[in-house]
Short mmCIF file of C-alpha atoms in Angstrom, two decimals:
data_model
loop_
_atom_site.label_atom_id
_atom_site.label_comp_id
_atom_site.label_asym_id
_atom_site.label_seq_id
_atom_site.Cartn_x
_atom_site.Cartn_y
_atom_site.Cartn_z
CA MET A 229 0.00 0.00 0.00
CA CYS A 230 1.20 3.52 -0.82
CA ASP A 231 0.89 6.11 1.92
CA SER A 232 1.14 9.84 1.43
CA ASN A 233 3.92 12.10 2.58
CA THR A 234 2.98 14.90 4.93
CA PHE A 235 2.82 17.89 2.60
CA LYS A 236 2.09 21.36 3.85
CA THR A 237 -0.71 22.77 1.73
CA VAL A 238 -0.14 26.21 0.29
CA ASN A 239 -2.29 29.08 -0.79
CA TYR A 240 -1.02 30.73 -3.90
CA THR A 241 -1.54 33.95 -5.79
CA PRO A 242 -1.36 33.44 -9.56
CA GLN A 243 1.59 35.23 -11.12
CA THR A 244 -0.04 37.93 -13.22
CA ASP A 245 2.99 40.04 -14.19
CA PRO A 246 2.29 40.78 -17.89
CA SER A 247 5.90 41.45 -18.90
CA TYR A 248 6.30 38.38 -21.07
CA ASN A 249 2.73 37.49 -22.00
CA GLN A 250 2.38 35.91 -25.42
CA GLU A 251 -0.21 37.39 -27.77
CA HIS A 252 -0.94 34.38 -29.95
CA HIS A 253 0.23 31.25 -28.13
CA LEU A 254 -1.31 29.02 -25.50
CA GLU A 255 0.42 29.65 -22.18
CA ASN A 256 -0.14 29.28 -18.46
CA PRO A 257 -2.21 32.21 -17.14
CA ALA A 258 -0.95 31.62 -13.61
CA GLY A 259 2.82 31.37 -13.90
CA PHE A 260 5.39 28.71 -14.74
CA MET A 261 4.55 25.82 -17.06
CA ASN A 262 6.41 22.96 -18.67
CA ASP A 263 5.66 19.55 -20.25
CA MET A 264 2.68 19.13 -22.56
CA GLN A 265 0.33 16.25 -21.86
CA SER A 266 -2.14 14.49 -24.17
CA ILE A 267 -3.48 16.24 -27.28
CA PHE A 268 -6.67 14.57 -28.47
CA GLN A 269 -10.20 14.99 -29.79
CA ASP A 270 -13.16 13.74 -27.79
CA ARG A 271 -16.08 11.97 -29.41
CA SER A 272 -17.81 15.28 -30.18
CA GLY A 273 -14.73 16.58 -32.05
CA LEU A 274 -13.59 19.03 -29.36
CA TRP A 275 -9.82 19.20 -28.93
CA HIS A 276 -8.21 18.85 -25.49
CA VAL A 277 -4.70 19.47 -24.25
CA TYR A 278 -3.08 19.46 -20.81
CA TYR A 279 0.21 20.93 -19.63
CA LEU A 280 2.07 21.14 -16.33
CA ASN A 281 1.11 24.22 -14.32
CA GLU A 282 3.34 25.22 -11.39
CA PRO A 283 1.52 28.22 -9.89
CA THR A 284 3.75 28.41 -6.82
CA TRP A 285 7.00 28.29 -8.82
CA GLY A 286 9.58 30.59 -7.25
CA ILE A 287 7.44 31.52 -4.22
CA ASN A 288 9.78 31.08 -1.24
CA ASN A 289 12.16 29.34 -3.67
CA GLU A 290 9.70 26.52 -4.20
CA ILE A 291 9.79 24.33 -7.30
CA GLY A 292 8.22 20.97 -8.12
CA ASN A 293 4.57 21.67 -7.25
CA SER A 294 3.25 20.64 -10.66
CA ASN A 295 -0.44 20.23 -11.55
CA TRP A 296 -2.34 19.60 -14.77
CA GLN A 297 -3.89 22.58 -16.56
CA HIS A 298 -6.60 21.87 -19.15
CA ALA A 299 -7.36 23.81 -22.35
CA THR A 300 -9.79 23.18 -25.20
CA SER A 301 -10.08 24.17 -28.85
CA ILE A 302 -12.67 23.80 -31.57
CA ASP A 303 -10.03 23.77 -34.31
CA GLY A 304 -6.83 22.45 -32.66
CA THR A 305 -5.19 25.82 -33.30
CA HIS A 306 -6.75 28.46 -31.03
CA TRP A 307 -7.00 27.39 -27.38
CA VAL A 308 -8.86 28.50 -24.26
CA ASN A 309 -7.60 27.65 -20.75
CA ASP A 310 -9.98 26.36 -18.10
CA SER A 311 -10.45 28.68 -15.14
CA ASP A 312 -9.28 26.03 -12.65
CA ILE A 313 -6.62 23.32 -12.50
CA ALA A 314 -7.79 19.90 -13.73
CA ILE A 315 -5.58 17.61 -11.60
CA LYS A 316 -4.25 19.16 -8.42
CA SER A 317 -1.21 18.17 -6.43
CA ARG A 318 -1.55 17.39 -2.76
CA LYS A 319 -0.19 20.85 -1.93
CA LEU A 320 -3.32 22.32 -3.50
CA ASP A 321 -5.72 19.48 -2.61
CA PRO A 322 -4.79 17.69 0.64
CA THR A 323 -7.44 14.99 0.04
CA VAL A 324 -5.46 13.22 -2.70
CA LYS A 325 -2.80 10.59 -1.99
CA TRP A 326 -0.35 11.46 -4.76
CA GLY A 327 2.23 14.23 -4.47
CA SER A 328 3.07 16.51 -7.37
CA VAL A 329 1.39 15.65 -10.66
CA ALA A 330 3.94 15.09 -13.42
CA THR A 331 3.75 13.97 -17.04
CA GLY A 332 1.30 11.37 -18.34
CA SER A 333 -1.53 10.87 -20.80
CA VAL A 334 -5.31 10.69 -21.10
CA VAL A 335 -7.47 8.01 -22.69
CA ILE A 336 -11.22 7.85 -23.20
CA SER A 337 -12.38 4.67 -21.51
CA ASP A 338 -14.42 2.09 -23.40
CA GLY A 339 -15.58 0.73 -20.05
CA SER A 340 -12.83 -1.90 -19.79
CA ILE A 341 -10.76 0.14 -17.32
CA ALA A 342 -11.77 -1.01 -13.85
CA GLY A 343 -13.85 1.60 -12.04
CA THR A 344 -14.90 3.46 -15.20
CA THR A 345 -17.81 3.55 -17.62
CA ASP A 346 -17.73 4.10 -21.36
CA GLY A 347 -16.82 7.70 -22.18
CA ASP A 348 -15.00 8.57 -18.94
CA PHE A 349 -11.67 10.35 -19.32
CA VAL A 350 -8.84 8.55 -17.49
CA ALA A 351 -5.49 10.22 -16.84
CA PHE A 352 -2.40 8.12 -16.12
CA PHE A 353 0.47 10.18 -14.71
CA SER A 354 3.69 9.98 -12.78
CA SER A 355 3.84 11.53 -9.34
CA TYR A 356 6.58 12.41 -6.90
CA GLY A 357 6.11 12.15 -3.17
CA ALA A 358 4.05 9.12 -2.10
CA VAL A 359 5.66 7.19 0.78
CA ASN A 360 6.25 3.47 0.16
CA CYS A 361 5.55 3.89 -3.57
CA GLY A 362 9.07 4.94 -4.47
CA GLU A 363 10.15 8.43 -5.39
CA GLN A 364 8.30 8.13 -8.71
CA SER A 365 5.07 6.16 -9.07
CA ILE A 366 2.20 5.95 -11.55
CA TRP A 367 -1.34 6.98 -10.65
CA ALA A 368 -4.71 7.16 -12.38
CA ALA A 369 -7.53 9.69 -12.09
CA ILE A 370 -11.00 9.80 -13.61
CA SER A 371 -13.04 12.65 -15.07
CA LYS A 372 -16.78 12.57 -15.63
CA ASP A 373 -17.06 16.18 -16.83
CA ASN A 374 -15.25 15.91 -20.16
CA GLY A 375 -11.80 16.39 -18.73
CA HIS A 376 -12.26 19.60 -16.75
CA SER A 377 -11.68 18.03 -13.31
CA TYR A 378 -10.42 14.68 -12.02
CA GLN A 379 -10.75 12.51 -8.95
CA PRO A 380 -8.55 9.55 -7.94
CA LEU A 381 -9.51 6.33 -9.71
CA SER A 382 -8.37 4.54 -6.55
CA ASP A 383 -6.50 5.34 -3.37
CA LEU A 384 -3.51 3.34 -4.57
CA ALA A 385 -0.91 3.88 -7.27
CA VAL A 386 -1.63 1.69 -10.29
CA MET A 387 2.13 1.14 -10.60
CA PRO A 388 4.12 1.66 -7.39
CA ASN A 389 7.88 1.85 -7.68
CA LEU A 390 8.84 -0.17 -4.62
CA ASP A 391 12.43 -0.72 -5.80
CA ASN A 392 12.73 3.08 -6.14
CA TYR A 393 14.01 2.88 -9.68
CA PRO A 394 15.32 6.42 -10.33
CA ASP A 395 13.70 6.90 -13.77
CA PHE A 396 10.15 5.57 -13.82
CA ARG A 397 7.84 8.18 -15.27
CA ASP A 398 5.84 9.85 -18.03
CA PRO A 399 3.41 7.04 -18.96
CA TYR A 400 1.79 7.14 -22.39
CA VAL A 401 -1.22 4.80 -22.59
CA MET A 402 -3.16 3.63 -25.64
CA LYS A 403 -5.55 0.83 -26.59
CA TYR A 404 -3.84 -1.62 -28.93
CA ASN A 405 -4.90 -5.08 -30.12
CA GLY A 406 -7.64 -5.29 -27.50
CA GLN A 407 -5.42 -4.43 -24.53
CA TRP A 408 -4.14 -1.32 -22.82
CA VAL A 409 -0.45 -0.66 -23.48
CA MET A 410 1.70 1.74 -21.46
CA TYR A 411 5.04 3.21 -22.57
CA MET A 412 7.24 4.44 -19.74
CA ALA A 413 10.39 6.59 -19.69
CA GLU A 414 13.00 4.46 -17.87
CA GLY A 415 16.43 6.03 -18.13
CA ASP A 416 17.89 5.18 -21.55
CA LYS A 417 14.97 2.98 -22.61
CA VAL A 418 11.22 3.06 -23.05
CA GLY A 419 9.59 0.29 -21.00
CA THR A 420 6.41 -1.34 -22.32
CA TYR A 421 3.60 -2.72 -20.14
CA SER A 422 0.20 -4.25 -20.86
CA SER A 423 -3.08 -4.52 -18.97
CA THR A 424 -6.61 -5.73 -19.59
CA ASP A 425 -8.22 -3.53 -16.91
CA GLY A 426 -5.96 -0.44 -16.74
CA GLN A 427 -5.20 -1.15 -13.09
CA ASN A 428 -2.94 -4.20 -13.14
CA TRP A 429 0.08 -3.91 -15.41
CA SER A 430 2.68 -6.44 -16.60
CA TYR A 431 6.09 -5.66 -18.09
CA ILE A 432 6.45 -7.06 -21.63
CA GLY A 433 9.63 -5.47 -23.02
CA SER A 434 11.40 -2.26 -23.95
CA THR A 435 12.95 -0.13 -26.68
CA SER A 436 16.55 0.91 -26.08
CA TRP A 437 17.79 4.47 -26.58
CA ASN A 438 21.24 3.53 -25.28
CA PRO A 439 24.15 4.66 -27.50
CA ASP A 440 24.87 0.99 -28.26
CA ALA A 441 21.47 0.79 -29.98
CA PHE A 442 22.53 3.20 -32.73
CA LEU A 443 25.28 2.90 -35.31
CA ASP A 444 26.43 6.48 -34.73
CA GLY A 445 26.90 5.75 -31.00
CA LYS A 446 25.39 9.07 -29.94
CA ASP A 447 24.25 9.40 -26.33
CA HIS A 448 20.74 10.84 -25.99
CA GLY A 449 20.88 10.80 -22.20
CA ILE A 450 17.83 10.11 -20.06
CA VAL A 451 14.74 9.94 -22.26
CA GLU A 452 11.41 11.41 -21.19
CA CYS A 453 7.82 11.89 -22.41
CA PRO A 454 7.44 8.87 -24.76
CA TYR A 455 4.67 8.76 -27.34
CA VAL A 456 4.00 5.90 -29.77
CA VAL A 457 1.65 5.91 -32.76
CA THR A 458 1.05 4.21 -36.09
CA MET A 459 0.40 6.35 -39.15
CA MET A 460 0.19 6.10 -42.93
CA ALA A 461 2.93 7.52 -45.15
CA ASP A 462 2.31 9.32 -48.44
CA ASP A 463 2.93 6.07 -50.36
CA GLY A 464 0.10 4.28 -48.53
CA THR A 465 2.31 2.13 -46.28
CA ARG A 466 1.82 2.13 -42.51
CA HIS A 467 4.60 2.60 -39.97
CA ALA A 468 5.02 3.23 -36.27
CA VAL A 469 6.78 6.23 -34.73
CA GLN A 470 8.24 6.50 -31.24
CA PHE A 471 8.90 10.02 -29.94
CA VAL A 472 10.90 10.85 -26.81
CA GLY A 473 12.31 13.89 -25.09
CA ALA A 474 16.06 13.49 -25.63
CA ASN A 475 18.93 15.08 -23.73
CA ASP A 476 21.52 15.76 -26.41
CA TYR A 477 24.08 17.79 -24.46
CA ASN A 478 26.71 15.09 -24.86
CA TRP A 479 27.02 15.83 -28.56
CA GLY A 480 26.62 19.58 -28.57
CA TYR A 481 22.88 20.24 -28.64
CA THR A 482 20.23 21.23 -26.15
CA THR A 483 17.38 19.04 -25.00
CA GLY A 484 14.85 18.37 -27.75
CA THR A 485 12.32 15.91 -29.10
CA SER A 486 13.50 13.01 -31.27
CA TYR A 487 11.77 10.20 -33.12
CA LEU A 488 12.40 6.76 -34.53
CA ILE A 489 10.41 5.19 -37.35
CA GLY A 490 9.71 1.46 -37.11
CA SER A 491 6.97 -1.01 -36.27
CA ILE A 492 4.96 -2.33 -33.32
CA ASP A 493 4.56 -6.06 -32.73
CA SER A 494 1.28 -7.68 -31.71
CA SER A 495 1.93 -7.07 -28.00
CA GLY A 496 2.79 -3.38 -28.46
CA ILE A 497 6.61 -3.39 -28.33
CA PHE A 498 8.20 -0.84 -30.68
CA THR A 499 11.19 -1.78 -32.84
CA LYS A 500 13.06 0.63 -35.10
CA GLN A 501 12.83 0.10 -38.85
CA ASN A 502 16.32 -1.35 -39.37
CA ASP A 503 19.81 -1.28 -37.88
CA GLN A 504 20.62 1.89 -39.81
CA THR A 505 17.67 3.85 -38.40
CA LEU A 506 18.79 6.78 -36.22
CA PRO A 507 16.94 9.26 -34.00
CA VAL A 508 15.87 12.47 -35.74
CA ARG A 509 14.88 15.72 -34.01
CA ILE A 510 11.30 16.65 -34.86
CA ASP A 511 12.08 20.35 -34.35
CA LEU A 512 15.49 21.72 -35.30
CA GLY A 513 15.66 24.44 -32.65
CA THR A 514 16.92 24.89 -29.11
CA ASP A 515 13.56 24.95 -27.33
CA TYR A 516 11.13 22.21 -28.30
CA TYR A 517 10.96 19.94 -25.27
CA GLY A 518 8.36 18.20 -23.13
CA SER A 519 6.34 17.86 -26.32
CA ASN A 520 3.25 15.80 -26.96
CA PHE A 521 1.27 14.54 -29.89
CA GLY A 522 -2.18 13.49 -31.02
CA LYS A 523 -3.78 11.88 -34.02
CA VAL A 524 -5.75 14.05 -36.46
CA ASP A 525 -6.36 11.24 -38.98
CA GLU A 526 -4.49 8.20 -40.30
CA GLN A 527 -1.98 10.38 -42.18
CA THR A 528 -1.66 13.35 -39.81
CA LEU A 529 -0.44 13.97 -36.27
CA ILE A 530 -0.67 17.18 -34.25
CA THR A 531 2.06 18.38 -31.89
CA SER A 532 3.09 21.18 -29.57
CA SER A 533 5.72 21.54 -26.88
CA TRP A 534 7.11 23.51 -24.00
CA VAL A 535 9.23 26.34 -25.46
CA ASN A 536 12.17 26.23 -23.08
CA ASN A 537 14.65 23.72 -21.71
CA TRP A 538 16.18 22.91 -18.37
CA ALA A 539 19.52 24.53 -19.21
CA TYR A 540 18.00 27.93 -18.37
CA ALA A 541 14.38 27.40 -17.28
CA ASN A 542 15.33 28.14 -13.67
CA GLU A 543 17.13 31.39 -14.43
CA LYS A 544 15.72 34.58 -13.01
CA VAL A 545 14.21 36.99 -15.53
CA ILE A 546 13.10 40.40 -14.27
CA GLY A 547 9.75 41.79 -15.37
CA ILE A 548 8.47 45.31 -15.95
CA ASP A 549 7.65 45.70 -12.26
CA GLY A 550 11.25 44.94 -11.24
CA ASN A 551 10.40 41.51 -9.82
CA GLN A 552 11.26 38.04 -11.08
CA THR A 553 8.70 36.92 -13.62
CA LYS A 554 7.19 33.44 -13.30
CA LYS A 555 5.86 33.48 -16.86
CA GLY A 556 9.04 32.88 -18.83
CA THR A 557 7.64 29.85 -20.65
CA THR A 558 5.03 29.12 -23.31
CA CYS A 559 3.60 26.46 -25.61
CA ALA A 560 4.74 26.29 -29.23
CA LEU A 561 2.36 26.97 -32.06
CA PHE A 562 0.57 23.73 -32.88
CA ARG A 563 1.83 21.90 -35.97
CA ASP A 564 0.70 19.02 -38.15
CA ILE A 565 3.05 16.14 -38.96
CA LYS A 566 3.05 14.05 -42.13
CA MET A 567 5.17 11.01 -43.03
CA VAL A 568 6.78 10.90 -46.47
CA LYS A 569 8.85 8.35 -48.32
CA ASP A 570 12.46 9.57 -48.21
CA ALA A 571 15.24 7.64 -49.91
CA SER A 572 17.86 9.71 -48.06
CA ALA A 573 16.64 8.59 -44.62
CA PRO A 574 18.05 5.31 -43.22
CA SER A 575 14.53 4.15 -42.34
CA GLY A 576 13.27 5.07 -45.82
CA TYR A 577 10.83 7.61 -44.39
CA SER A 578 10.89 10.98 -42.65
CA LEU A 579 8.46 13.37 -40.99
CA GLN A 580 7.50 16.83 -42.23
CA LEU A 581 5.99 19.66 -40.17
CA PHE A 582 3.37 22.24 -41.10
CA VAL A 583 2.50 25.04 -38.68
CA ARG A 584 -1.27 25.11 -38.28
CA ASP A 585 -3.08 27.95 -40.02
CA VAL A 586 -2.84 30.99 -37.74
CA VAL A 587 -2.48 33.62 -40.48
CA ASP A 588 -4.91 35.35 -42.81
CA ARG A 589 -2.82 35.78 -45.95
CA THR A 590 -5.51 37.57 -47.96
CA PHE A 591 -3.62 40.87 -47.77
CA PRO A 592 -0.11 41.60 -46.44
CA THR A 593 -0.02 44.49 -43.97
CA ASN A 594 3.12 46.12 -45.43
CA ASP A 595 2.96 48.47 -48.42
CA ASP A 596 6.14 47.11 -50.02
CA TYR A 597 4.94 43.50 -50.14
CA ASN A 598 5.65 43.23 -53.89
CA VAL A 599 9.12 44.79 -53.73
CA TYR A 600 12.41 42.89 -53.68
CA HIS A 601 15.06 44.71 -51.64
CA ASP A 602 18.62 44.28 -52.93
CA ILE A 603 21.13 44.03 -50.08
CA PRO A 604 24.82 44.19 -51.04
CA SER A 605 27.48 41.98 -49.49
CA GLY A 606 28.08 43.37 -46.02
CA GLY A 607 25.04 45.62 -46.38
CA GLU A 608 21.98 46.00 -44.21
CA TYR A 609 18.27 46.69 -44.70
CA LEU A 610 16.24 47.67 -41.62
CA ARG A 611 12.52 47.24 -41.14
CA THR A 612 10.32 47.57 -38.05
CA ILE A 613 7.50 45.18 -37.21
CA ASP A 614 5.12 44.73 -34.30
CA ASN A 615 6.24 42.39 -31.52
CA SER A 616 3.70 39.80 -32.63
CA LYS A 617 3.83 39.42 -36.39
CA VAL A 618 4.21 36.77 -39.07
CA VAL A 619 6.64 37.47 -41.92
CA ASP A 620 7.09 35.47 -45.14
CA PHE A 621 10.58 35.77 -46.62
CA ASP A 622 11.56 35.00 -50.20
CA ILE A 623 15.36 35.14 -50.34
CA GLN A 624 17.27 34.96 -53.61
CA GLY A 625 20.99 34.93 -54.37
CA GLY A 626 22.44 32.21 -52.18
CA GLN A 627 26.07 31.42 -52.99
CA PRO A 628 28.52 28.81 -51.69
CA GLY A 629 29.84 30.00 -48.34
CA GLY A 630 27.41 32.92 -48.19
CA VAL A 631 25.25 33.65 -45.14
CA PHE A 632 22.04 35.69 -44.96
CA VAL A 633 21.37 37.15 -41.50
CA VAL A 634 18.18 38.25 -39.74
CA ASP A 635 18.98 40.18 -36.56
CA VAL A 636 15.88 40.41 -34.34
CA ARG A 637 16.51 43.46 -32.17
CA GLN A 638 14.58 44.69 -29.16
CA ASP A 639 15.59 47.01 -26.34
CA ASP A 640 16.52 44.18 -24.01
CA ASN A 641 17.54 41.30 -26.31
CA ILE A 642 18.93 40.32 -29.69
CA SER A 643 18.32 37.06 -31.54
CA THR A 644 20.55 36.50 -34.56
CA LEU A 645 19.36 34.03 -37.19
CA MET A 646 21.99 32.99 -39.74
CA PHE A 647 21.02 31.11 -42.92
CA ASP A 648 23.39 29.48 -45.39
CA ILE A 649 20.97 29.15 -48.29
CA ASN A 650 23.40 27.29 -50.54
CA GLY A 651 24.53 25.00 -47.72
CA GLY A 652 20.99 24.46 -46.41
CA TRP A 653 21.78 25.13 -42.76
CA ILE A 654 20.87 27.54 -39.96
CA ARG A 655 22.57 28.58 -36.74
CA THR A 656 21.43 31.07 -34.11
CA LYS A 657 22.78 33.22 -31.30
CA ARG A 658 20.88 35.05 -28.56
CA SER A 659 21.81 37.63 -25.97
CA MET A 660 19.90 39.54 -23.30
CA LYS A 661 20.82 42.84 -21.76
CA GLY A 662 20.99 43.51 -18.06
CA ASN A 663 19.16 40.88 -16.04
CA PHE A 664 19.93 37.51 -17.56
CA ASN A 665 23.16 35.72 -18.31
CA ASN A 666 23.25 32.04 -19.12
CA SER A 667 26.04 30.47 -21.15
CA THR A 668 23.77 27.94 -22.89
CA TYR A 669 21.14 30.53 -23.77
CA ASN A 670 23.76 32.98 -25.05
CA ALA A 671 25.86 30.41 -26.92
CA GLU A 672 26.00 30.34 -30.69
CA THR A 673 24.54 27.05 -31.85
CA LYS A 674 26.00 24.50 -34.22
CA ASN A 675 24.97 24.50 -37.87
CA ILE A 676 21.67 22.64 -38.23
CA THR A 677 20.67 21.30 -41.63
CA TYR A 678 17.20 22.40 -42.71
CA GLY A 679 17.20 21.70 -46.44
CA LYS A 680 19.03 20.42 -49.48
CA PRO A 681 22.40 21.99 -50.32
CA GLY A 682 23.15 23.67 -53.62
CA LEU A 683 20.09 25.96 -53.76
CA THR A 684 20.23 29.68 -54.56
CA ASP A 685 16.76 30.61 -53.24
CA THR A 686 14.79 29.78 -50.11
CA HIS A 687 11.38 30.52 -48.63
CA LEU A 688 10.62 30.69 -44.95
CA THR A 689 8.01 32.03 -42.56
CA ILE A 690 8.99 33.45 -39.18
CA TYR A 691 6.35 33.62 -36.43
CA PHE A 692 7.27 36.33 -33.92
CA ASP A 693 5.66 36.66 -30.50
CA THR A 694 6.68 38.19 -27.19
CA LYS A 695 8.91 35.32 -26.06
CA SER A 696 9.24 32.98 -29.01
CA ILE A 697 10.51 32.81 -32.58
CA GLU A 698 9.40 29.91 -34.79
CA ILE A 699 10.96 29.53 -38.23
CA GLU A 700 9.08 27.40 -40.75
CA PHE A 701 11.10 26.29 -43.76
CA THR A 702 8.28 26.00 -46.26
CA ASP A 703 10.37 24.19 -48.91
CA SER A 704 11.70 21.39 -46.70
CA HIS A 705 8.79 21.43 -44.20
CA GLN A 706 10.97 21.72 -41.11
CA VAL A 707 10.56 24.07 -38.13
CA TYR A 708 13.12 25.69 -35.83
CA THR A 709 11.83 26.95 -32.45
CA LEU A 710 13.68 29.17 -30.01
CA LEU A 711 12.79 31.04 -26.86
CA LYS A 712 13.45 34.76 -26.58
CA TRP A 713 12.67 37.14 -23.77
CA GLY A 714 11.50 40.53 -25.00
CA LYS A 715 9.25 42.44 -22.61
CA LYS A 716 5.75 43.36 -23.72
CA ASN A 717 6.48 47.05 -23.23
CA ASN A 718 8.70 46.77 -26.30
CA GLN A 719 6.09 47.87 -28.82
CA SER A 720 8.18 47.00 -31.86
CA THR A 721 10.93 44.76 -33.15
CA THR A 722 13.63 45.84 -35.59
CA LEU A 723 14.68 43.33 -38.21
CA SER A 724 18.18 43.89 -39.56
CA LEU A 725 18.40 41.96 -42.84
CA GLN A 726 22.05 41.54 -43.76
CA GLY A 727 23.75 40.26 -46.87
CA GLY A 728 26.55 38.86 -44.75
CA ASN A 729 29.31 37.98 -47.20
CA MET A 730 27.09 37.83 -50.30
CA PRO A 731 24.53 40.07 -52.03
CA VAL A 732 20.91 38.92 -51.70
CA SER A 733 17.49 40.04 -52.83
CA VAL A 734 14.75 39.77 -50.24
CA ASN A 735 10.98 40.09 -50.41
CA CYS A 736 9.02 40.38 -47.15
CA LYS A 737 5.30 39.96 -46.69
CA GLU A 738 4.00 40.82 -43.22
CA TYR A 739 0.77 39.44 -41.76
CA ASP A 740 -1.23 39.64 -38.57
CA TYR A 741 -2.16 36.55 -36.60
CA ARG A 742 -5.82 35.76 -36.72
#
C-alpha cells in the first residue's frame, strides 16, 4: 500500500505580471509551465490538451509543485484555458494521496478500465512524493465532466515503484490489439507494459535508446515523455513512430524531441525500422521539449511543446515591475506532422511539419509587399514590425559559403538568425541585456541542416511573438523553435536583414495573426 507524505498545503496567488505574455500562443495564465500532456479529440470533435502548471514556482524558492492545466479548442489551433486546474497536487488538494502531478496521458475509456464507464476520461500520470511507492510512481484519475476536473480512480498507485528505480515516469497509454499498453520513460529505454483492466500492469519489453542501440553511438541521455503511434505515409504504407524527449548535451545540442520510425509487434513493443535507423529531431531548434502529440487522422499527427529547456528554465528573468517573472515559458504553435517516403533517410521515411493555419494571408499588412530589396554583401536593410507578427521571406541569391542574417533586435535582447541558403543550414545566437546571463542561452549554436544543399533561393516564414521565434522552412517542411525574452512594453521589433558575405534580394510579406 502507498501512503502519502505529509505535505504542507499552500495558498497561492497566480503570477499575473504581464511582462512576457504571449499574444498568440497558448500559455499558463498563472505562472510557470512545462511539459505538454495528451493532445486529443473527444467523441464530439472538441480538442483537449493538458500541460504542467506550477503556480507556486519561485514563491519562497519553491519548485516541483506541478499540476495539470486543461485547455480546449474547436479547431486544434486556437486554445482556451480552463479557469481552474484539472488535476491538483496534494499541496493544492490535501485529500489526494499522490504528491506533485507530473507527465502522463489521457485516454477515453471504453468501459474496460476497472472503475470506469464508457466515455470517462482517465489520466495516467507519474507523481513524486508518495511514501512506500518509491520516489516516482504511476497513478490514475478519472473525469466525468469531459476532462475539466479529475478525482482519484483509486486510493492506490496503479504502478508503485517499490524498488525506487530512479527513472520511472511519463506514462503514455493507448488501446492496442484489444489491450491497454503503457510506454514508460525508464532512463535510456522506453519500457512497455500491458493490462486488460488499466489497473494491473505487466512488463512485456522495452525499446533501447542507449548509445549501443545506434550505429552512430550518440548518447541521448535520459529519455522522457514517450509517445508511440502508427500512421500512414504518403505512399500508402503504414509505420510506427516513437517520440521521446532526448537530452543531447553530450554531442553539442540542447534538449529536444527526437523520433524513430519502425513497427509495433502484436503485444505493443516498438522496434526501429532497421539497424541503420537513427533518432531524428522533430524540431530543429533549441527549445522544443516536453512535447506531446495526437492523431488528427491516419496520415496526420498534431504536436506542440514547452518552449524552453532545463539549461536555463530556472534562471531569473526580471519583469516590468522589477520583480522576477514566473511566466518565462510558453507552448509552441501547434503543428501538423506528415510522413513521407524519403530515400535519403536510413529508415526510408521521414516526418514533415506544417504550422497550423494561424495567419490570414488575404492581404499583407506592409505596403512594399511586392518589392524585392537588394542588399549588397556586407550591407543591411532595416525594417520595423510589431512584436507579434508573421513574416514570409523570399530570399534569392544564395552562394557557396554565403550567409544571410536576420537580426531580431529589441531594447533588451537580440536574436541572430543565420542562414546558409546554398549550404541548407541555420545557426542562431541570442543575448539579453541587463538581467539575464546564461552560457547555454547565449551560446551560438552548431549549424543545423534544414534543407538540401546547392540551392540559390529559399522561402521561410517566421512567427514572432513576445517570447518565441518559430521559423518554418516552407520548402523542406521543417521548423526551428527558439525562446526569446523581450518584454511586452517593447512595442516593436527591428529586423536587420544583412547580406553577410554575399549580395541577396529579399521580399518580405507581413501578416497579422488571426
